[in-house]
Amino acid sequence: MKIRGQGDVYALLLCSILMIMPDSTAAQESLPLNPPLSQHQALLEVMESIATHRDLPALFHDLIERLPRLVNFDTMWLVLHDPTRNVMRLQILESPNRAYVDVIERNVEDSPSGWVWHEQRPMIVPDMQQETRFPKAMDLLRSYEVRSLCIMPLTTAHRRLGAVGFGSQRVGAYGGAGVEFLQLVARQVAVAVDNALSHQAAQALQLQLEHERDRLRLLLDLNNRVVSTLDLRQLFRAISASVRQVMECDYASVLLPEQGGKQLRVYARDFDQGGESWQEEIVVTARGRPASQVLESGEPLVLDARALNRYGPHLNLVAMGLKSVCVLPMMSRGRVIGTLNLGRLREGAFLQGDVEFLTQVANQVAIGVENALDYEQLAEARERLTEERKYLNEEIRTEYGFEAIIGESPALKRILKQAELVAPTGSTVLILGETGTGKEILARAIHDISPRRERTFVSVNCAAIPMGLLESELFGHEKGAFTGAIAQKIGRFELAHQGTLFLDELGDIPLELQPKLLRVLQEQEFERLGSTRTLHVDARVLAATSRDLTQMVEDREFRGDLYYRLNIFPILVPALRERPEDIPLLVAHFTDKYARRMDKRINNIPAETMEALKRYPWPGNVRELQNLVERATILTSGSTLQVPLSELRQAGMPRKARTLAESERDQIMRALREAQWVLGGPGGAAERLGLKRTTLFYKMRKLGITRPELP
């Protein structure tokens, strides 16, 4: 006979039941006294319930409502066998007015359902008071007022599932032909339970497949981001958001070591309860943190709340309320370049399978991080080279005054010997001397004979740059750091990395900028304007000034600690009047230089002219001599240099003595300008002059000094 559909199955089953349906009195002991038609209808309803339910608790609850029309019971329970642990698990125990919600596990030999499952035979207990086997299980049933019971094996053609039990408050409720009917009902219940378990397994498998699909999607998405995103911060934020979404994490961050692993920089901190103000790129000490342990071992680390508390209160993960943390090493080319850190607000959130998957994620992230770091270094190097090329082109177009140090005087040989001694050491050099003596040329000579000669020599005239822009010029700035900062700018310190930075007119650096300069000299680190990221630089500093720094320190116009840090190896460049024997060599050099430039042939300098030049005091030093020779070359029409000696005589005449009032006025005006017209208080003009504020105000009225109006 061929069965075509579900209706045929019901018909066949109904015929089988009718064939064994008992008419005896013994059968009626376990069956309700209902008309046969009503029993047939109830059996069909039970079969419909079996066909429609896929949820095990809902199926069992529906059976408890429908089976009393077919089977006499007051309590019904379901026990399933767990093959992985070989135990019997009480899934459901329910009566019309009471349900047991806790799951109980018992060994097979300690459970009556275990005996039924193992022997594949029904167990009938006519009187519970006489039963001594399985005491714990029987005591539980007695608490439900069960006086007699019948336990049937649940078995299908594929497997042994467990057992279903029926309990009655009457003694001797089950026996005879009624047991055969219960076996038939148990077979149908077994089919229903098997279907429900299979449905649950299918759903669990579907969820697992969806989970695996999401994880594979994450790996694919990470791979796409790794190959397409080269900006480090954008990469971190994308990674953090993707991992948190797939792993349902409450916290995610990436840590990269700095300064040889002594510090850790935190990137892409993402926390549900952190808000928009959650700080990123903060630097923390590596010592005593889980990430430092992972960086050393290269193995993942899973921590619960108790383990987190052992790290102490400085670990803010505890204060955030995290109870499960997983720290994963980001491996690339056999080394750990950082850690991927995930956290949950509940215990036991990271299982072994999760850790294995996250290890793959961390290694994938490591590839992107290393690519982004390499790109960032290349971009910085490219930008630095661009700035160096731009700077050197500007330097080539700049007129320095003279190309080399020229002279044979003992004074000049002495400072050249000092420069030769200090050049290979890398120490800071402070070059002192009057304006125009060639301090920058000496600094270049020190750089040219030092180990840094292959790198850039960067010069900054601190007096030529406005006060508000000097910090940006020295240390650089980020985009948007101030009005007009439309792009990132590399400062002169970064430009001079592994080279030499020459700070000319050092005495004109503002007081408020001097602490930052001191930090660079001592720690070799600084931050750009508008940035919290610490940059490390290796630049040798050569400084020069024509001002008296010791007097400025006494007058509190220059920081003493900065002066002592710069004054490691001072070199005093002599004035031109202190080495007159070098004047003929300088005159000949400048004459040849400008004659070639102007396409003239000048090969004679009169002796009396040279003697006049040697007698002149040269207050402007070599720069003044250079300008005079250039002017003389312009005036010369033949082969003999025509120097306007009348200008030297007029410049060398003694000046008219200034009055005391003029000197006092100039001194007060200079103090007012330096104090930005602040009369009293710390750093005011009165303090600079050593006067009382009222005395200064009186002198200003006497001399007719008034503050200029702002434009």
Short mmCIF file of C-alpha atoms in Angstrom, two decimals, residues 211 214-215 217-218 241-249 357:
data_model
loop_
_atom_site.label_atom_id
_atom_site.label_comp_id
_atom_site.label_asym_id
_atom_site.label_seq_id
_atom_site.Cartn_x
_atom_site.Cartn_y
_atom_site.Cartn_z
CA HIS A 211 27.26 33.50 12.69
CA ASP A 214 28.92 37.11 9.54
CA ARG A 215 32.43 36.26 10.69
CA ARG A 217 31.93 38.66 6.03
CA LEU A 218 33.92 40.49 8.72
CA ALA A 241 33.21 49.29 14.63
CA SER A 242 33.20 46.08 12.53
CA VAL A 243 34.59 43.86 15.29
CA ARG A 244 32.22 45.26 17.91
CA GLN A 245 29.23 44.64 15.65
CA VAL A 246 30.05 41.03 14.80
CA MET A 247 31.31 39.99 18.25
CA GLU A 248 28.65 42.06 20.08
CA CYS A 249 31.37 43.65 22.21
CA PHE A 357 38.50 33.54 15.36
#
